[in-house]
Amino acid sequence: MMITGVLMRALQMSTPLLLGSLAEIFVEYTGVMNMAIEGIFLMGAWGGFVGAYLTKSLFWGLVLAMVAGVVIGAVYAFITVKLKQHQIVTGVALNILSGGISVYLYRVLFGVPIIPLTVESLRRIPIPVLCKIPVIGQALFNQNILTYLALILMPVGYWVLFRTRLGLIVRSTGANPEAVDAAGINVERTQTLAVLASSAINGLAGAFYSIGFLGMFSDDIIGGRGWIAFAICFLGNWNPMGALVGGLVFGLAESLAVLLQTSGIRLVPNELLIAMPYVLTIIATIARKQFNVPAFLGVPYVKERS
Amino acid sequence: MNKRSDQSIWLALTPLYSVILGLAASGLMMLLLKHNPIEAFAQLFGYAFRDIYNVADIFAKATPLILTGLAFGFAFRASLFNIGAQGQFYMGSIGAVVVALKLGFLPPVLLLPLCLIASVVMGAAWGAIVGMCKSRFNANEFLISMMSNYVAVAIMNFLVRVPLKEAKGEYPQTDVISEAAWIQSLIPGTRFHWGFILALAAALLAYVILWRTSLGFKIRAVGMNRSAARYAGIDEKKIFVIVFAISAGFAGLAGFMEVNGIQHMVVQGFNPTLGPEGIGIAILGNAHPLGIVLSGLLFGALKVGGNLLTQTTTIPSSIIGIMEGFVMLFVVLSYFVQNKVILAQRKRRLAKGEDVA
């Protein structure tokens, strides 16, 4: 019973990390790092909550989350892809701005509520028969729609990336932009679309924190999880299946931390458990040796003029 | 020298335009709450310069900001990203508060320098770990320093909750440090303390290291072209560790300023935005120590005026983050415009047959 609970929560906590890391893998293959990921997660959480609260429909919450993500992504793409400015610096600026804007607009819309506003979170959808499997049935087959989506998207993403023409274009853009350009494919457009698409997915990932299980929004709701998704992209060696493993490990770590915090057993201080995912990221980043870094990652592509 | 001379005076003022545009964009956000932005900004700057106490407060607020700005800017000169100033600041605070609490019986002449050294050493050590990860394992320093913030917060929360908790045992904060460890005010009755002079000295030190020593030359060489620096025989791995230690030392020093100069204790999660704001300040100041000092003062004024504005009107305090974010964004955009203008100027001169260096 306890194992089922831990597994269930592990899958839950890994959902946004999976979505975020998959989005980051795609965009990084085109040679652009989406450094605004933390801010987009936050805007997604904001959009998800606001959309769901105002329309009373979680569907529109998810839509607004994607829109909010794409808005930040569009600014990021314009500055980094079109104007070729520094990706890390632009990302830092947008993350600070997102932090301000999300909290500010929440205040504009709702004032200062005395009790925190809540919405009903995404409902679990038990899959008939399969959810009756002992131990893992409830964990794997009684989750909400975003978790299913994340679990399906990882293998689909792998297939698209390594088995389709689209995937080839995406991978070539970051590996050899000149060749892609010579083949008549617009490099800037590919990169821009990749940033926009990744921002939409990141918006969904962020929405998972607000309407996926908590049903509320606060300014510290993301707390660096965007960066963890960013790290998982590295740790999974730019391979969606690697990121799947990474995301699940982090989900499990968070789930165990929650279990230990609520169990009343005080083996270690709470703070250590809270710090665990971040320490894990550091250790994993150090331990990872072989990297499959896209050759032109972070280097703006400037078309030579004739 | 040459590069400067073909830029007009107007071009040198680009950071100023960015600030104005950034504030204008935030003004549009105020309209959403039906506030007249012009009035609001008049109020903001009116508050900031209302009396000697508030003006002094600008310097007090700017002091740690200049230091976290240096923490990012110094590493940026080596093309390294130190996003960990927040954690390094907390580590420095812990160093300063532990010394002040445990050695509180010492006279100020001894106690203050010891607190200062403890804060710098703690910050530098915490940052050097990031540098070592970079040089030993070729790990991504951006990610590691980012994650080190969260770990530092957890460490501080634990220390303040358990071993360093106040004697009363009520709140997660330390006892007040003995008055011998307080940094004296420059203007009595205000919070403008000697730390500001120290921050200026730190900025000068950063300038001297970067542009007047061979170490600084190596640091900038690594920053401009890593492989060229390597072929020139510069040990880039050593530079990574040194740069991170120095950068983080600045952020650690900010801990001394806040603990001994302002708070006189450590409270769980105090000053949570110093690190990110330092990044904004460094970018606005073009990662140059003088620019960082001026940007730090501007951000200080925005903070003092902004805090009073949000206390006296219904504009929420998140507007300060919006202002900072927009200003940074416009600074990034201004780099683009600046390059375009310089390029156009050079083309014009080339067409006239002048020599372009």
XYZ file of C-alpha atoms in Angstrom:
663
model
C 0.000 0.000 0.000
C 2.772 2.395 0.947
C 4.799 1.379 -2.111
C 1.832 2.129 -4.348
C 1.503 5.548 -2.774
C 5.184 6.333 -3.260
C 5.125 5.170 -6.887
C 1.961 7.090 -7.575
C 3.407 10.308 -6.234
C 6.727 9.639 -7.977
C 4.982 9.518 -11.355
C 3.028 12.605 -10.433
C 6.110 14.616 -9.439
C 8.023 13.492 -12.505
C 5.294 14.573 -14.953
C 6.296 18.240 -15.365
C 9.974 17.300 -15.322
C 9.396 14.869 -18.199
C 7.434 17.397 -20.230
C 9.970 20.150 -19.555
C 13.013 18.037 -20.348
C 11.477 16.691 -23.574
C 10.707 20.247 -24.696
C 14.254 21.290 -23.841
C 15.746 18.348 -25.765
C 13.904 19.331 -28.939
C 14.773 23.002 -28.737
C 18.423 22.316 -27.881
C 18.793 20.051 -30.903
C 18.034 23.120 -33.021
C 20.941 24.889 -31.339
C 18.966 27.136 -28.982
C 18.818 26.645 -25.224
C 15.501 27.705 -23.785
C 16.945 29.553 -20.807
C 13.600 31.125 -19.965
C 12.319 27.701 -18.850
C 11.949 28.591 -15.169
C 9.950 31.717 -15.988
C 7.818 29.839 -18.516
C 7.038 27.163 -15.912
C 5.897 29.943 -13.591
C 3.796 31.633 -16.268
C 2.313 28.224 -17.085
C 1.391 27.677 -13.448
C -0.145 31.144 -13.384
C -2.014 30.675 -16.683
C -3.293 27.255 -15.666
C -4.724 28.545 -12.443
C -6.146 31.788 -13.805
C -7.735 30.103 -16.835
C -9.257 27.367 -14.711
C -10.479 29.764 -12.031
C -12.069 32.282 -14.372
C -13.743 29.824 -16.761
C -14.346 27.046 -14.203
C -12.891 24.759 -16.826
C -9.529 23.044 -16.498
C -9.347 22.763 -20.267
C -9.149 26.530 -20.671
C -6.652 26.589 -17.844
C -4.352 24.350 -19.853
C -4.920 26.488 -22.949
C -4.057 29.705 -21.119
C -1.006 28.015 -19.614
C 0.276 27.220 -23.104
C -0.534 30.722 -24.350
C 1.281 32.321 -21.400
C 4.272 30.086 -22.064
C 4.300 30.915 -25.769
C 4.167 34.668 -25.070
C 7.372 34.488 -23.020
C 8.840 32.063 -25.568
C 8.070 34.473 -28.407
C 9.956 37.301 -26.694
C 12.832 34.917 -26.028
C 12.901 33.694 -29.638
C 12.754 37.230 -31.001
C 15.710 38.402 -28.925
C 17.904 35.305 -29.176
C 17.093 33.914 -32.634
C 16.171 37.011 -34.591
C 18.403 39.583 -32.889
C 21.090 36.998 -31.951
C 21.538 38.281 -28.414
C 22.971 36.349 -25.504
C 20.760 33.399 -24.513
C 21.675 33.117 -20.831
C 21.374 36.864 -20.208
C 18.037 37.060 -22.022
C 16.799 34.044 -20.102
C 17.747 35.572 -16.753
C 15.912 38.781 -17.668
C 12.766 36.921 -18.703
C 12.817 34.755 -15.589
C 12.925 37.811 -13.335
C 10.228 39.485 -15.421
C 7.986 36.396 -15.306
C 8.361 36.279 -11.546
C 7.115 39.861 -11.317
C 4.391 39.663 -13.950
C 2.745 36.454 -12.763
C 2.432 37.650 -9.177
C 1.390 41.142 -10.299
C -1.327 39.945 -12.666
C -2.613 37.538 -10.025
C -2.968 40.557 -7.761
C -4.605 42.635 -10.532
C -7.178 39.894 -11.112
C -7.913 38.748 -7.605
C -6.715 41.458 -5.225
C -5.517 40.103 -1.904
C -7.814 37.190 -1.064
C -8.170 36.413 2.635
C -8.162 32.670 2.081
C -6.062 31.370 -0.819
C -8.171 30.829 -3.937
C -8.405 27.250 -5.105
C -9.720 25.325 -8.078
C -10.474 21.647 -8.320
C -7.347 19.976 -9.655
C -7.178 17.660 -12.675
C -9.128 14.504 -12.003
C -7.532 11.079 -12.019
C -8.647 8.902 -14.887
C -8.497 5.230 -13.896
C -7.927 3.005 -16.902
C -10.308 0.052 -16.677
C -8.856 -3.384 -15.895
C -5.227 -2.172 -15.900
C -5.714 -0.110 -12.761
C -6.646 -3.325 -10.917
C -3.127 -4.738 -11.259
C -1.717 -5.108 -7.746
C 0.891 -2.568 -6.528
C 1.645 -0.818 -9.835
C -1.903 -0.690 -11.201
C -2.992 2.317 -9.203
C 0.360 4.046 -9.664
C 0.596 3.656 -13.426
C -3.007 3.570 -14.546
C -4.810 5.938 -12.216
C -3.218 9.291 -13.006
C -4.409 12.537 -14.523
C -4.316 13.382 -18.216
C -1.010 15.283 -18.089
C 0.831 12.340 -16.573
C -0.447 10.020 -19.291
C 0.478 12.637 -21.865
C 4.028 12.925 -20.501
C 4.512 9.146 -20.433
C 3.258 8.807 -24.005
C 5.168 11.815 -25.333
C 8.583 10.505 -24.261
C 8.666 7.484 -26.639
C 6.799 9.466 -29.286
C 9.379 12.232 -28.952
C 12.161 9.671 -29.346
C 10.532 8.314 -32.465
C 9.984 11.741 -33.995
C 13.517 12.846 -33.210
C 15.362 9.816 -34.548
C 13.007 8.222 -37.053
C 11.290 11.021 -38.968
C 12.213 13.747 -41.430
C 11.109 16.402 -38.944
C 13.460 14.948 -36.350
C 16.298 14.948 -38.856
C 15.713 18.624 -39.615
C 15.607 19.449 -35.908
C 18.832 17.580 -35.183
C 20.667 18.924 -38.208
C 19.806 22.510 -37.367
C 21.890 22.417 -34.215
C 24.572 20.107 -35.630
C 25.223 21.846 -38.920
C 23.102 24.919 -39.543
C 24.964 25.816 -42.743
C 24.091 22.508 -44.367
C 20.466 22.909 -43.333
C 20.475 26.381 -44.810
C 22.040 25.094 -48.025
C 19.311 22.453 -48.225
C 16.820 25.283 -48.443
C 15.454 25.046 -44.908
C 15.129 28.298 -43.005
C 17.302 27.952 -39.908
C 15.832 30.899 -38.036
C 12.302 29.719 -38.655
C 13.078 26.200 -37.458
C 14.687 27.563 -34.307
C 11.841 29.999 -33.650
C 9.188 27.318 -34.077
C 11.156 25.004 -31.791
C 11.335 27.695 -29.095
C 7.593 28.370 -29.406
C 6.677 24.679 -29.303
C 8.945 24.025 -26.327
C 7.448 27.018 -24.539
C 3.931 25.670 -25.058
C 4.937 22.303 -23.560
C 6.769 24.059 -20.719
C 3.607 26.069 -20.064
C 1.708 22.793 -19.676
C 4.422 21.492 -17.387
C 4.122 24.591 -15.225
C 0.335 24.255 -15.141
C 0.795 20.814 -13.620
C 2.088 22.469 -10.440
C -0.914 24.765 -10.086
C -3.849 22.708 -11.369
C -2.278 19.237 -11.634
C -2.553 18.488 -7.949
C -2.432 21.570 -5.691
C -5.287 23.514 -7.266
C -3.754 26.865 -6.331
C -1.070 29.386 -7.302
C 1.716 30.979 -5.283
C 4.838 32.877 -6.245
C 7.190 30.110 -5.094
C 5.223 27.283 -6.681
C 7.968 26.329 -9.176
C 10.993 26.836 -6.914
C 13.678 25.840 -9.411
C 11.864 22.835 -10.904
C 12.233 24.429 -14.346
C 15.991 24.250 -13.894
C 15.759 20.637 -12.810
C 13.920 19.832 -16.057
C 16.650 21.776 -17.855
C 19.257 19.652 -16.072
C 17.471 16.398 -16.906
C 17.841 17.235 -20.589
C 21.623 17.285 -20.051
C 21.628 14.232 -17.818
C 19.544 12.228 -20.291
C 22.203 12.982 -22.895
C 19.699 14.709 -25.189
C 17.800 11.462 -25.554
C 14.096 11.363 -24.584
C 14.474 7.842 -23.196
C 17.398 8.979 -21.048
C 15.322 11.924 -19.883
C 12.493 9.510 -19.054
C 14.790 7.648 -16.674
C 16.126 10.929 -15.250
C 12.666 12.371 -14.750
C 11.455 9.241 -12.969
C 14.472 9.215 -10.652
C 13.822 12.826 -9.671
C 10.120 12.126 -9.218
C 10.965 9.210 -6.949
C 13.366 11.362 -4.940
C 10.713 14.025 -4.410
C 8.146 11.384 -3.535
C 10.412 9.766 -0.939
C 11.185 13.189 0.504
C 7.474 13.862 0.944
C 6.987 10.433 2.536
C 9.804 11.005 5.017
C 8.537 14.498 5.829
C 5.024 13.322 6.592
C 5.888 10.009 8.229
C 6.997 11.560 11.498
C 10.228 9.570 11.410
C 12.989 12.087 12.018
C 16.034 10.324 10.668
C 17.369 13.428 8.971
C 16.330 17.081 9.138
C 13.584 18.132 6.736
C 15.842 20.660 5.069
C 18.121 17.872 3.853
C 15.165 16.169 2.196
C 14.082 19.431 0.585
C 17.609 19.950 -0.719
C 17.806 16.386 -2.074
C 16.677 16.986 -5.683
C 19.111 19.885 -6.016
C 22.008 17.908 -4.551
C 21.063 15.044 -6.830
C 21.212 17.396 -9.826
C 24.685 18.572 -8.834
C 25.968 15.026 -8.326
C 24.431 13.824 -11.572
C 25.821 16.797 -13.510
C 29.299 16.049 -12.175
C 29.067 12.304 -12.706
C 27.888 12.577 -16.310
C 30.918 12.167 -18.527
C 29.955 11.501 -22.133
C 28.004 14.316 -23.661
C 26.125 14.373 -26.886
C 26.005 18.166 -27.026
C 24.579 19.624 -30.251
C 27.582 21.195 -31.967
C 26.112 24.671 -32.319
C 24.231 24.812 -29.027
C 23.973 28.403 -27.876
C 25.721 29.797 -30.949
C 23.481 32.111 -32.955
C 23.371 31.264 -36.645
C 24.312 34.216 -38.825
C 23.635 33.640 -42.482
C 26.530 34.756 -44.609
C 25.747 37.371 -47.141
C 26.801 36.903 -50.731
C 40.767 54.053 -26.743
C 40.105 53.907 -30.444
C 36.908 52.019 -29.979
C 35.546 54.637 -27.623
C 36.295 57.587 -29.889
C 34.023 56.523 -32.738
C 31.056 56.191 -30.425
C 29.114 59.360 -29.976
C 28.069 60.667 -26.590
C 24.515 59.557 -27.386
C 25.615 56.006 -27.740
C 27.322 56.086 -24.359
C 23.964 56.864 -22.807
C 22.241 53.693 -24.039
C 21.917 52.175 -20.558
C 19.963 55.285 -19.596
C 17.525 54.821 -22.490
C 17.069 51.198 -21.450
C 16.215 52.272 -17.932
C 13.684 54.828 -19.198
C 12.077 52.333 -21.579
C 12.021 49.668 -18.868
C 10.296 52.016 -16.440
C 7.859 53.088 -19.169
C 6.919 49.462 -19.837
C 6.351 48.902 -16.106
C 4.255 52.067 -16.157
C 1.920 50.375 -18.631
C 1.485 47.575 -16.096
C 0.434 50.146 -13.494
C -2.358 51.277 -15.800
C -3.904 47.830 -15.306
C -4.474 48.752 -11.688
C -5.770 52.175 -12.785
C -2.761 54.034 -11.459
C -1.309 56.968 -13.324
C 2.261 55.798 -13.994
C 3.653 59.331 -14.256
C 2.244 60.187 -10.855
C 3.468 56.881 -9.467
C 7.025 57.420 -10.692
C 6.992 61.019 -9.476
C 5.916 59.635 -6.118
C 8.537 56.882 -6.238
C 11.441 59.230 -6.847
C 9.904 61.818 -4.538
C 9.959 59.263 -1.724
C 13.455 58.080 -2.556
C 14.888 61.609 -2.227
C 12.419 62.958 0.336
C 14.755 63.361 3.269
C 18.238 62.530 4.428
C 17.046 59.260 5.934
C 15.688 57.965 2.642
C 18.679 59.147 0.620
C 20.926 57.405 3.118
C 18.781 54.306 2.724
C 19.506 54.275 -1.014
C 23.189 53.834 -0.216
C 22.381 51.215 2.420
C 20.279 49.237 -0.069
C 22.856 49.669 -2.839
C 25.681 48.256 -0.708
C 24.848 44.528 -0.933
C 23.467 44.966 -4.465
C 26.803 46.322 -5.710
C 28.493 43.270 -4.222
C 26.148 40.671 -5.723
C 26.432 42.641 -8.974
C 30.204 42.250 -8.786
C 29.709 38.557 -8.035
C 28.035 38.055 -11.403
C 29.980 40.706 -13.334
C 33.435 39.506 -12.314
C 32.754 35.948 -13.453
C 31.047 37.258 -16.596
C 34.385 38.798 -17.639
C 35.735 35.247 -17.821
C 32.606 34.132 -19.716
C 31.599 32.189 -16.626
C 28.094 32.303 -15.222
C 27.858 32.687 -11.489
C 24.123 32.430 -10.830
C 24.853 31.394 -7.251
C 25.258 34.800 -5.608
C 22.164 34.286 -3.462
C 23.557 31.138 -1.867
C 27.028 32.636 -1.542
C 25.454 35.635 0.184
C 23.688 33.329 2.651
C 26.917 31.443 3.326
C 28.683 34.749 3.975
C 25.877 35.781 6.328
C 26.276 32.563 8.276
C 30.027 33.106 8.542
C 29.571 36.654 9.807
C 26.805 35.833 12.284
C 28.581 32.811 13.770
C 31.737 34.816 14.444
C 29.722 37.732 15.836
C 27.720 35.464 18.140
C 30.542 33.253 19.376
C 33.244 35.920 19.725
C 30.957 38.780 20.774
C 33.178 39.566 23.769
C 35.996 40.856 21.527
C 36.450 44.605 20.954
C 35.155 45.988 17.626
C 38.659 46.455 16.180
C 39.104 42.698 16.275
C 35.539 41.526 15.910
C 34.565 43.441 12.770
C 37.546 42.316 10.680
C 37.009 38.747 11.842
C 33.336 38.866 10.788
C 34.351 40.348 7.458
C 36.959 37.668 6.844
C 34.551 34.903 7.891
C 31.904 36.126 5.467
C 34.303 36.410 2.541
C 35.889 33.033 3.255
C 32.539 31.271 3.611
C 31.200 32.812 0.402
C 34.416 32.170 -1.508
C 34.609 28.555 -0.352
C 31.004 27.900 -1.359
C 31.668 29.446 -4.768
C 35.007 27.691 -5.226
C 33.140 24.368 -5.070
C 31.293 25.419 -8.221
C 34.567 26.417 -9.858
C 36.084 23.059 -8.930
C 33.143 21.171 -10.409
C 33.725 23.157 -13.577
C 37.468 22.559 -13.767
C 37.635 18.965 -12.476
C 34.548 17.520 -14.149
C 33.841 20.063 -16.873
C 30.376 20.384 -15.337
C 28.020 23.126 -16.479
C 28.745 25.948 -14.014
C 25.448 27.647 -14.738
C 23.462 24.637 -13.525
C 25.711 23.861 -10.564
C 25.734 27.426 -9.260
C 21.966 27.650 -9.780
C 21.414 24.453 -7.773
C 23.901 25.565 -5.097
C 21.478 28.375 -4.221
C 18.761 25.965 -3.196
C 21.196 23.867 -1.201
C 22.518 26.966 0.593
C 18.961 28.030 1.462
C 18.307 24.599 2.969
C 21.546 24.729 4.979
C 20.730 28.196 6.278
C 17.167 27.212 7.141
C 18.443 24.247 9.112
C 21.137 26.198 10.969
C 18.749 28.976 11.911
C 16.011 26.534 12.908
C 18.158 24.300 15.124
C 21.747 25.086 16.234
C 21.691 28.888 15.844
C 18.090 29.474 16.874
C 17.480 32.451 19.171
C 17.617 31.841 22.919
C 13.895 32.601 23.243
C 13.285 29.762 20.811
C 10.292 31.476 19.256
C 11.163 32.382 15.667
C 13.551 30.823 13.151
C 16.190 33.521 13.578
C 19.452 33.978 15.483
C 20.015 36.119 18.554
C 20.913 39.761 17.997
C 24.679 40.096 17.693
C 26.567 42.170 20.238
C 26.870 45.867 19.454
C 30.619 45.527 19.157
C 29.969 43.749 15.829
C 27.724 46.454 14.356
C 29.095 48.453 11.473
C 29.004 52.136 12.438
C 26.740 54.548 10.606
C 28.388 57.147 8.407
C 25.547 59.573 9.087
C 24.217 59.083 12.629
C 20.553 58.114 12.800
C 20.479 56.600 9.314
C 21.300 53.175 7.912
C 24.062 54.575 5.686
C 26.995 52.649 7.132
C 30.699 52.268 6.415
C 29.944 49.158 4.443
C 29.167 51.299 1.430
C 32.743 52.568 1.394
C 33.885 48.956 1.613
C 31.635 48.061 -1.331
C 33.245 50.854 -3.347
C 36.639 49.496 -2.343
C 35.512 46.049 -3.498
C 34.493 47.480 -6.865
C 37.868 49.197 -7.147
C 39.556 45.925 -6.220
C 37.614 44.128 -8.953
C 38.725 46.778 -11.430
C 42.358 46.551 -10.365
C 42.394 42.757 -10.509
C 40.773 42.658 -13.936
C 42.638 45.446 -15.704
C 45.847 46.053 -13.746
C 47.194 42.585 -12.912
C 48.433 39.643 -14.952
C 45.806 37.468 -13.282
C 43.144 39.819 -14.622
C 44.671 39.640 -18.064
C 44.448 35.857 -17.931
C 40.861 36.031 -16.679
C 39.821 38.298 -19.535
C 41.745 36.193 -22.037
C 39.836 33.101 -20.916
C 36.659 35.158 -21.210
C 37.302 36.340 -24.732
C 38.594 33.197 -26.357
C 39.029 30.091 -24.301
C 41.000 28.087 -26.831
C 43.306 30.981 -27.691
C 43.972 31.435 -23.970
C 44.761 27.746 -23.666
C 47.235 27.868 -26.567
C 48.839 30.890 -24.934
C 49.605 28.648 -21.982
C 46.979 29.934 -19.587
C 45.748 27.237 -17.210
C 42.024 27.811 -17.669
C 41.110 25.202 -15.058
C 42.926 27.177 -12.395
C 41.277 30.376 -13.612
C 37.804 28.807 -13.227
C 38.389 28.100 -9.540
C 40.025 31.463 -8.850
C 37.295 33.414 -10.625
C 34.532 31.611 -8.794
C 36.258 32.060 -5.442
C 36.723 35.814 -6.007
C 33.205 36.302 -7.383
C 31.671 34.390 -4.537
C 33.837 36.284 -2.075
C 32.098 39.493 -3.173
C 28.702 37.884 -2.611
C 29.855 36.563 0.760
C 30.925 40.077 1.740
C 27.359 41.185 1.072
C 26.431 38.839 3.934
C 28.725 40.781 6.285
C 27.085 44.050 5.160
C 23.557 42.851 5.800
C 24.234 40.986 9.043
C 26.593 43.443 10.722
C 25.343 46.606 9.055
C 21.565 46.299 8.801
C 19.858 43.256 10.336
C 22.225 42.535 13.244
C 20.980 38.939 13.085
C 20.131 36.269 10.532
C 16.458 35.649 9.804
C 15.353 32.623 7.783
C 15.107 33.542 4.112
C 16.033 37.235 4.440
C 16.792 39.334 1.335
C 15.680 36.589 -1.058
C 16.224 38.606 -4.249
C 19.754 39.969 -3.789
C 21.276 37.363 -6.085
C 18.970 37.730 -9.103
C 19.026 41.511 -8.726
C 22.813 41.413 -8.782
C 22.631 39.765 -12.203
C 20.416 42.577 -13.463
C 22.759 45.181 -12.020
C 25.806 43.573 -13.587
C 24.152 43.419 -16.998
C 22.924 46.993 -16.768
C 26.425 48.050 -15.730
C 27.962 46.154 -18.643
C 29.885 43.980 -16.133
C 32.193 46.937 -15.415
C 32.820 47.794 -11.728
C 31.964 51.477 -12.200
C 28.824 50.607 -14.138
C 27.887 48.136 -11.420
C 28.245 50.796 -8.701
C 26.018 53.222 -10.616
C 23.435 50.533 -11.458
C 23.504 49.397 -7.853
C 22.633 52.932 -6.728
C 19.813 53.102 -9.287
C 18.382 49.780 -8.106
C 18.797 51.003 -4.524
C 16.749 54.102 -5.325
C 14.093 51.983 -7.063
C 13.932 49.781 -3.983
C 13.645 52.590 -1.447
C 11.106 54.536 -3.510
C 9.350 51.368 -4.660
C 8.928 50.046 -1.132
C 7.406 53.305 0.077
C 5.241 53.536 -3.030
C 3.841 50.039 -2.486
C 3.268 50.772 1.188
C 1.345 53.977 0.561
C -0.636 52.976 -2.553
C -2.366 49.817 -3.746
C 0.427 49.060 -6.225
C 1.807 45.647 -5.153
C 5.504 45.149 -4.430
C 5.835 42.746 -7.367
C 6.072 45.887 -9.515
C 9.720 46.141 -8.418
C 10.478 42.775 -10.052
C 8.657 43.914 -13.178
C 10.716 47.099 -13.345
C 13.945 45.154 -12.940
C 12.914 42.580 -15.540
C 11.892 45.148 -18.138
C 15.024 47.222 -17.577
C 17.182 44.118 -18.112
C 15.265 43.182 -21.228
C 15.738 46.616 -22.725
C 19.432 46.542 -21.868
C 19.745 43.320 -23.882
C 17.844 44.942 -26.747
C 20.068 48.017 -26.521
C 23.152 45.860 -27.169
C 21.571 44.954 -30.482
C 20.746 48.555 -31.392
C 24.173 49.737 -30.244
C 25.947 47.244 -32.496
C 23.772 48.256 -35.436
C 24.515 51.954 -34.917
C 28.256 51.408 -34.550
C 28.272 49.264 -37.677
C 26.363 51.914 -39.625
C 28.791 54.625 -38.441
C 31.797 52.597 -39.520
C 30.241 51.896 -42.911
C 29.631 55.599 -43.421
C 33.234 56.414 -42.581
C 34.492 53.649 -44.810
C 32.433 55.079 -47.639
C 34.033 58.469 -47.028
C 37.408 56.810 -47.311
C 38.394 57.315 -43.679
C 40.494 54.751 -41.914
C 38.527 52.444 -39.623
C 40.577 50.616 -37.053
